[in-house]
mmCIF file of C-alpha atoms in Angstrom:
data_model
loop_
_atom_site.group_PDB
_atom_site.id
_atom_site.type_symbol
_atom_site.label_atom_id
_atom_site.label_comp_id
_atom_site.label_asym_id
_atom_site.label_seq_id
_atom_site.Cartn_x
_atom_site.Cartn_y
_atom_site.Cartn_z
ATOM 1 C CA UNK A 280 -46.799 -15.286 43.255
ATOM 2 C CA UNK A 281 -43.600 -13.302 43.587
ATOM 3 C CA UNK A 282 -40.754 -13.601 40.378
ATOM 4 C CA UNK A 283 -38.356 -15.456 42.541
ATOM 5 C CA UNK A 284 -41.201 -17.793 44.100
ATOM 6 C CA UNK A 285 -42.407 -18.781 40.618
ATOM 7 C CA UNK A 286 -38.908 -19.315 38.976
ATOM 8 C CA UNK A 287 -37.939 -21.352 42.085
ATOM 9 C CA UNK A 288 -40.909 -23.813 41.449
ATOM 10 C CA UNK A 289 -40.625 -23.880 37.814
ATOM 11 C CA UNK A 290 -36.857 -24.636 37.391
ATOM 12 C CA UNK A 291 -37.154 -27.561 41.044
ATOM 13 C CA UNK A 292 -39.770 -29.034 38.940
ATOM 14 C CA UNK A 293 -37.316 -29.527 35.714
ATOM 15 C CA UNK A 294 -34.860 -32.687 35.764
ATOM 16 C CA UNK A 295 -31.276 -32.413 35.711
ATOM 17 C CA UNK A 296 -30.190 -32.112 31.790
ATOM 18 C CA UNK A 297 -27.127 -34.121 32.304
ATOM 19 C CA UNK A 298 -23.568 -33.463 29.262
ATOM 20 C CA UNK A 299 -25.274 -32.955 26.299
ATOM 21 C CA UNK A 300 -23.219 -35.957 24.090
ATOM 22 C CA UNK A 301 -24.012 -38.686 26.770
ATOM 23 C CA UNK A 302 -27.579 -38.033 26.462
ATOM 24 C CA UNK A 303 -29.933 -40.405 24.784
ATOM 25 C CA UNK A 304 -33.261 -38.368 24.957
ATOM 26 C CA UNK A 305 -34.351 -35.252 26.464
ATOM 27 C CA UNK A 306 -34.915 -35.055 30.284
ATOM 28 C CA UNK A 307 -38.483 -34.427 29.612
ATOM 29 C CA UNK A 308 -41.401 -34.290 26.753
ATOM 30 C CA UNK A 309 -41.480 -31.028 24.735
ATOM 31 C CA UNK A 310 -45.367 -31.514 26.003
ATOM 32 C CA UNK A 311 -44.148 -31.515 30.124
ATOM 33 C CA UNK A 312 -41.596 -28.845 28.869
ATOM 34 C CA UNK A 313 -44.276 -26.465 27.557
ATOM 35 C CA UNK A 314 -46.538 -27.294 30.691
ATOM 36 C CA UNK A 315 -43.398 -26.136 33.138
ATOM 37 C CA UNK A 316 -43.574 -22.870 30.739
ATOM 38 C CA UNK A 317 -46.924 -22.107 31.013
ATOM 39 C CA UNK A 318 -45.903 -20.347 34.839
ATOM 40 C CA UNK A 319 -44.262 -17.861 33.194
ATOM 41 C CA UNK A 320 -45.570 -14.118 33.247
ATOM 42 C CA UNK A 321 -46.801 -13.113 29.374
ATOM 43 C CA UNK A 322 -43.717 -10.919 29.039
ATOM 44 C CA UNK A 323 -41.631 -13.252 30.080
ATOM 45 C CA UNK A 324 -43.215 -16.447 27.628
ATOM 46 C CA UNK A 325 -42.726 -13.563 24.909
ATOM 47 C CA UNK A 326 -39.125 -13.022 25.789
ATOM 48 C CA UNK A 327 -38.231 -16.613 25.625
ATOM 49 C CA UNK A 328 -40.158 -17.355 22.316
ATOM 50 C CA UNK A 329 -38.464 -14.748 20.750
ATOM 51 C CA UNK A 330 -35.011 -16.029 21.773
ATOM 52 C CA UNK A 331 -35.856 -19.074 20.209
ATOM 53 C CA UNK A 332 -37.611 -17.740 17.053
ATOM 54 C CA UNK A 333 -34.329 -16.058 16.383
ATOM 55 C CA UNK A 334 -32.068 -18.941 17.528
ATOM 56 C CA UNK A 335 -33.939 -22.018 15.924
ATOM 57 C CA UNK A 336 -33.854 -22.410 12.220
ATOM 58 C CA UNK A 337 -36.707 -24.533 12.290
ATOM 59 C CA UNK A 338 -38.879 -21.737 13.165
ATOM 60 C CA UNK A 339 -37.720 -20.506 10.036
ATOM 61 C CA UNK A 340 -39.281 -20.059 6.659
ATOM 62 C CA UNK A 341 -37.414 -22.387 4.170
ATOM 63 C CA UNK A 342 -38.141 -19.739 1.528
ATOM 64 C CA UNK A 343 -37.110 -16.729 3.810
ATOM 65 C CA UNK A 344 -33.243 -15.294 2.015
ATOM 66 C CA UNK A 345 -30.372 -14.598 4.209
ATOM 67 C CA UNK A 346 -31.115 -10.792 4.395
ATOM 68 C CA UNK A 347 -34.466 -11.456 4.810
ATOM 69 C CA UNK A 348 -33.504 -13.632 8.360
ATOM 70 C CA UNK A 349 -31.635 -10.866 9.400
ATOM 71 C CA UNK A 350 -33.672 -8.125 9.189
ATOM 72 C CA UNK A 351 -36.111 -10.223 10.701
ATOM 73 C CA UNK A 352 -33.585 -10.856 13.539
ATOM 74 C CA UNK A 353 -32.769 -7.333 14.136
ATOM 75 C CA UNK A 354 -36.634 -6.599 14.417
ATOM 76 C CA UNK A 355 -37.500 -9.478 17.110
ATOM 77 C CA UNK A 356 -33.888 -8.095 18.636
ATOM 78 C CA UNK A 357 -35.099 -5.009 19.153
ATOM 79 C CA UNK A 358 -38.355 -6.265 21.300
ATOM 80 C CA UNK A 359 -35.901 -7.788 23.931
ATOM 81 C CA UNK A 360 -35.698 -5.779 26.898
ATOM 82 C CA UNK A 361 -33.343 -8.556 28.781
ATOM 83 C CA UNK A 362 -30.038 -7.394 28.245
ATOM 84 C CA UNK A 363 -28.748 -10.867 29.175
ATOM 85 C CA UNK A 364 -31.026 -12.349 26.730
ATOM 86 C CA UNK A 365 -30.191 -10.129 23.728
ATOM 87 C CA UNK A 366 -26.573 -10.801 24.462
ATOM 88 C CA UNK A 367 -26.728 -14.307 24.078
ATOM 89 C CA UNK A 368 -28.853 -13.997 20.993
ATOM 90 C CA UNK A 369 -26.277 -11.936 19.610
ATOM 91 C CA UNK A 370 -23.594 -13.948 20.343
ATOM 92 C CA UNK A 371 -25.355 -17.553 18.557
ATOM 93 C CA UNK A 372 -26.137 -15.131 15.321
ATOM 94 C CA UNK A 373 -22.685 -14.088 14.813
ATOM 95 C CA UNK A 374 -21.805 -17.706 15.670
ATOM 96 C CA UNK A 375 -23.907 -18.080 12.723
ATOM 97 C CA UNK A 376 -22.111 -15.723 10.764
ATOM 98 C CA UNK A 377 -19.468 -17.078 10.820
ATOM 99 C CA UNK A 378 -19.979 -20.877 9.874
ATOM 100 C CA UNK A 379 -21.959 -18.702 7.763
ATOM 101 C CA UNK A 380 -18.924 -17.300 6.094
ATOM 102 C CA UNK A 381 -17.218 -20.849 6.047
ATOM 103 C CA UNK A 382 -19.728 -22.140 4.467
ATOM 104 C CA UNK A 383 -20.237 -19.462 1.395
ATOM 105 C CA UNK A 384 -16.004 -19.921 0.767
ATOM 106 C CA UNK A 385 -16.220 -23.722 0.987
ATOM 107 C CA UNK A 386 -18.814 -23.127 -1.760
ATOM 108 C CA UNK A 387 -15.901 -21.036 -3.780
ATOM 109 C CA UNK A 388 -17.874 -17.759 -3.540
ATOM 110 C CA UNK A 389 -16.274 -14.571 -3.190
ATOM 111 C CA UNK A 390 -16.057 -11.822 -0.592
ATOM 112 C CA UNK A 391 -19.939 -11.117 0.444
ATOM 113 C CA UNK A 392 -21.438 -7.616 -0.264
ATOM 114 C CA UNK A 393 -22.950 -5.694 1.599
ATOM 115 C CA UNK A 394 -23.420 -6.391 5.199
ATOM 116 C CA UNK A 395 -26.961 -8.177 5.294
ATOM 117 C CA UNK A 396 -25.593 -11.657 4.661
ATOM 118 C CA UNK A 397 -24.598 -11.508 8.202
ATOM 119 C CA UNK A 398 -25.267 -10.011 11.649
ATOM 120 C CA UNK A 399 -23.078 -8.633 14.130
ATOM 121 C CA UNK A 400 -19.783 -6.828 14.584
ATOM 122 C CA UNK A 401 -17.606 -9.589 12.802
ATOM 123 C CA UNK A 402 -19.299 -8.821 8.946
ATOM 124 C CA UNK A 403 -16.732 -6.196 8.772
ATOM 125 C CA UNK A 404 -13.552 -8.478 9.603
ATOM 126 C CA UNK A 405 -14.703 -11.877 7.335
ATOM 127 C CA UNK A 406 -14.817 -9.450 4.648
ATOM 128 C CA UNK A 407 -11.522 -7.799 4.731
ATOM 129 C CA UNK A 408 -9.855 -11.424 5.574
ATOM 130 C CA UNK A 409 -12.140 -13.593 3.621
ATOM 131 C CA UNK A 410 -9.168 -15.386 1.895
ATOM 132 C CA UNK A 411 -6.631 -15.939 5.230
ATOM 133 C CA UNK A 412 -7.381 -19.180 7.375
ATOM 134 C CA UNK A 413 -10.057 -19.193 9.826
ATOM 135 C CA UNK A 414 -10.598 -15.654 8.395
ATOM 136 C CA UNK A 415 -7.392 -14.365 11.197
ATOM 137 C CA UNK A 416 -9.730 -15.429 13.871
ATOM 138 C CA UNK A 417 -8.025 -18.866 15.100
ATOM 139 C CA UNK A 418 -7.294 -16.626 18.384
ATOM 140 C CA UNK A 419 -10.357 -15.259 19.308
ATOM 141 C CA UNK A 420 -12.615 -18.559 18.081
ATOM 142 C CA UNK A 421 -9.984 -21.414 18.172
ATOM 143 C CA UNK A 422 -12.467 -23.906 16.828
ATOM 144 C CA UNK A 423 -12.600 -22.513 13.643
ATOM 145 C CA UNK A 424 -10.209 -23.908 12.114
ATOM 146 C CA UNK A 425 -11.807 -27.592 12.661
ATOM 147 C CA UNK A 426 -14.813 -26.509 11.348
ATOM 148 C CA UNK A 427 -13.373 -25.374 8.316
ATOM 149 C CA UNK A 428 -11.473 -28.815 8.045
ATOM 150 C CA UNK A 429 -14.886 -30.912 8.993
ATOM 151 C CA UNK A 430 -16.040 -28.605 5.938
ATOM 152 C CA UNK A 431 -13.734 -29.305 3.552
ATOM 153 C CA UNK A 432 -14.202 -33.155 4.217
ATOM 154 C CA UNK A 433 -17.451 -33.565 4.808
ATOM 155 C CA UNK A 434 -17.355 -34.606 8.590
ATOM 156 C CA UNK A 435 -20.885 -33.944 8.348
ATOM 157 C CA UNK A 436 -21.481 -35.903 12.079
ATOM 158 C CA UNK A 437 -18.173 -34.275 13.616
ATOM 159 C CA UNK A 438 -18.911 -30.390 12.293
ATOM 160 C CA UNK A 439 -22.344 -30.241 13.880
ATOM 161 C CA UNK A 440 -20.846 -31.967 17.093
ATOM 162 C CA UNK A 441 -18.118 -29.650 17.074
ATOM 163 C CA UNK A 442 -20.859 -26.563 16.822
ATOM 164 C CA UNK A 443 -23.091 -27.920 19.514
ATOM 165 C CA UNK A 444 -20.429 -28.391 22.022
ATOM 166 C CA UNK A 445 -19.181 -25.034 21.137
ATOM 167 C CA UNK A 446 -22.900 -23.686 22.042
ATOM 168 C CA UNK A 447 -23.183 -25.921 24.964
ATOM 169 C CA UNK A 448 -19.934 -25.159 26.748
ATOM 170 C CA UNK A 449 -21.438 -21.016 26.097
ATOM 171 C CA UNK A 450 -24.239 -22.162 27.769
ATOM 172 C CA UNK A 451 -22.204 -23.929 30.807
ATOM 173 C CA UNK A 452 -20.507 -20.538 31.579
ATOM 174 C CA UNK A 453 -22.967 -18.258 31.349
ATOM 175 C CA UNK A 454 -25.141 -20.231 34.068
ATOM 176 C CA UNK A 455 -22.837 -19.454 36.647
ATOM 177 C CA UNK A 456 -24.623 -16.958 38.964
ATOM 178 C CA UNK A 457 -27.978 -18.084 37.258
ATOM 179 C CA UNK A 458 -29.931 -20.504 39.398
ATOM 180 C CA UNK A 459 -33.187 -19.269 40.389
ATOM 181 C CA UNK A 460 -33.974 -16.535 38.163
ATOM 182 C CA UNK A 461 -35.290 -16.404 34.382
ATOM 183 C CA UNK A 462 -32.033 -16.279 32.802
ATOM 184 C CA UNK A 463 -31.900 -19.572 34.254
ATOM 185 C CA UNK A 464 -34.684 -21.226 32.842
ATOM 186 C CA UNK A 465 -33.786 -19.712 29.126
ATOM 187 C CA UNK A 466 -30.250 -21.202 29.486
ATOM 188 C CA UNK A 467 -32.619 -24.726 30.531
ATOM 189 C CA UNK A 468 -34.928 -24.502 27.433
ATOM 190 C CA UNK A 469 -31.700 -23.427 24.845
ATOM 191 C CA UNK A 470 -29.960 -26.678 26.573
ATOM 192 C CA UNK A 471 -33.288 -28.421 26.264
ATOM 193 C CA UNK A 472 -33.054 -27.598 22.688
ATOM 194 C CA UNK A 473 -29.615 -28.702 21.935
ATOM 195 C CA UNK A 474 -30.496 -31.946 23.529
ATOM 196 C CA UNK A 475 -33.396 -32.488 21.343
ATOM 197 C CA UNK A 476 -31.706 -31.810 17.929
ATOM 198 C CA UNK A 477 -28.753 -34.007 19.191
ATOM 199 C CA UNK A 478 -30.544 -37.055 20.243
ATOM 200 C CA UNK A 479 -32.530 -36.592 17.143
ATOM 201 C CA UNK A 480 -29.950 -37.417 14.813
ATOM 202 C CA UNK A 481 -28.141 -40.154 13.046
ATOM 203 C CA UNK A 482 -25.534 -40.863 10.502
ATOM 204 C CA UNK A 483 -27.639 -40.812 6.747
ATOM 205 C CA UNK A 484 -29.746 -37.539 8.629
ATOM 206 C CA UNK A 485 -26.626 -35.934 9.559
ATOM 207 C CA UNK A 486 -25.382 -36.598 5.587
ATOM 208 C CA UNK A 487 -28.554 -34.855 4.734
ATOM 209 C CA UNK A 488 -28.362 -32.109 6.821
ATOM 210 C CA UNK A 489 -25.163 -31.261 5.784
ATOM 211 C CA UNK A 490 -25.876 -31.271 1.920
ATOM 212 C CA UNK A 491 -28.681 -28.764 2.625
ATOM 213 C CA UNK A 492 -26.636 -26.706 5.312
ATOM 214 C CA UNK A 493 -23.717 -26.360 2.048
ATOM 215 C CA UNK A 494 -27.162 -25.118 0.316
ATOM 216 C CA UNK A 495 -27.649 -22.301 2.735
ATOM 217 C CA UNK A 496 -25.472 -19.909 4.340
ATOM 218 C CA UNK A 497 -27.104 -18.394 7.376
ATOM 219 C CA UNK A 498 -28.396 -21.867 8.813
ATOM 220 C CA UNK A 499 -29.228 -23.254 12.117
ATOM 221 C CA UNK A 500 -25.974 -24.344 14.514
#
């Protein structure tokens, strides 16, 4: 079966997502998910569970350091031959980065060294404005500054709604032009995922999530 024929039949065969904060549960099992997945070529299965091995910090060891994550997301980087997919892996890591970098200052710490506590081209800038608000990003990330205030007190719920809508609404524009093809059905499973870890939560979880999240810089979002 042709690329296009295969995609076509995979993604008709997945129900409509829906917004992600109306949601109550995910628009299918992880168990039908994974069967839909199965039609995918070997390269392409590899592709996407890299993606997600990167993106999802529950695929990560608890024990695993910041440095150690990303050298370990530079190597599975490096394996993915989809420039569309690397992109958007790069873009959630520096994401990362810089809650990341929120995080470590809420904590009091001081300017980072070195540049393996974070990924990506904005290690450079947190460091040389890690004491000015929103790090003198505000412009180019404007919902910084509301994370750093959820941060400060302790909007556990409302930070990690504020990060998964920022993820989401990434999501929503890069599908545009994507509706048959693979970079469709990744932007379906990272939705998928979102969903999942949304509909997942409540208030006391969300409490304890956010204690440990303080605990660690380079976590999941």
């Amino acid at each position: 079966m042709a690329h296009p024929d295969r995609y076509a039949m995979l993604l008709t065969a997945l129900p409509y997502h829906g917004p992600l904060f109306g949601a109550t549960q995910t628009p299918l099992s992880r168990f039908r998910l994974n069967q839909r997945l199965s039609l995918l070529g070997e390269d392409e299965a590899r592709c996407l569970q890299d993606a997600r091995r990167v993106i999802e910090w529950a695929q990560q060891p608890s024990e695993r350091t910041d440095a150690e994550t990303v050298r370990e997301a530079r190597r599975l980087i490096e394996r993915i031959d989809n420039r569309f997919v690397r992109d958007l892996v790069v873009w959630r890591l520096e994401l990362r980065t810089l809650v990341a970098a929120l995080r470590r200052r809420h904590r009091g710490e001081d300017v980072p060294r070195g540049r393996d506590w974070g990924f990506g081209r904005w290690v450079g800038h947190l460091q040389r404005h890690w004491h000015e608000p929103a790090f003198g990003l505000e412009r180019a990330f404007p919902w910084l500054p509301e994370a750093e205030r959820h941060l400060r007190t302790g909007a556990a719920v409302d930070l990690e709604r504020l990060l998964l809508g920022v993820v989401w609404d990434r999501l929503e524009r890069l599908s545009d032009g994507h509706y048959l093809d693979f970079e469709a059905i990744l932007i379906y499973v990272l939705r998928w995922d979102l969903i999942a870890r949304w509909t997942s939560y409540d208030g006391e979880r969300a409490l304890q999530r956010f204690d440990a999240l303080l605990e660690r810089a380079l976590a999941d979002l």
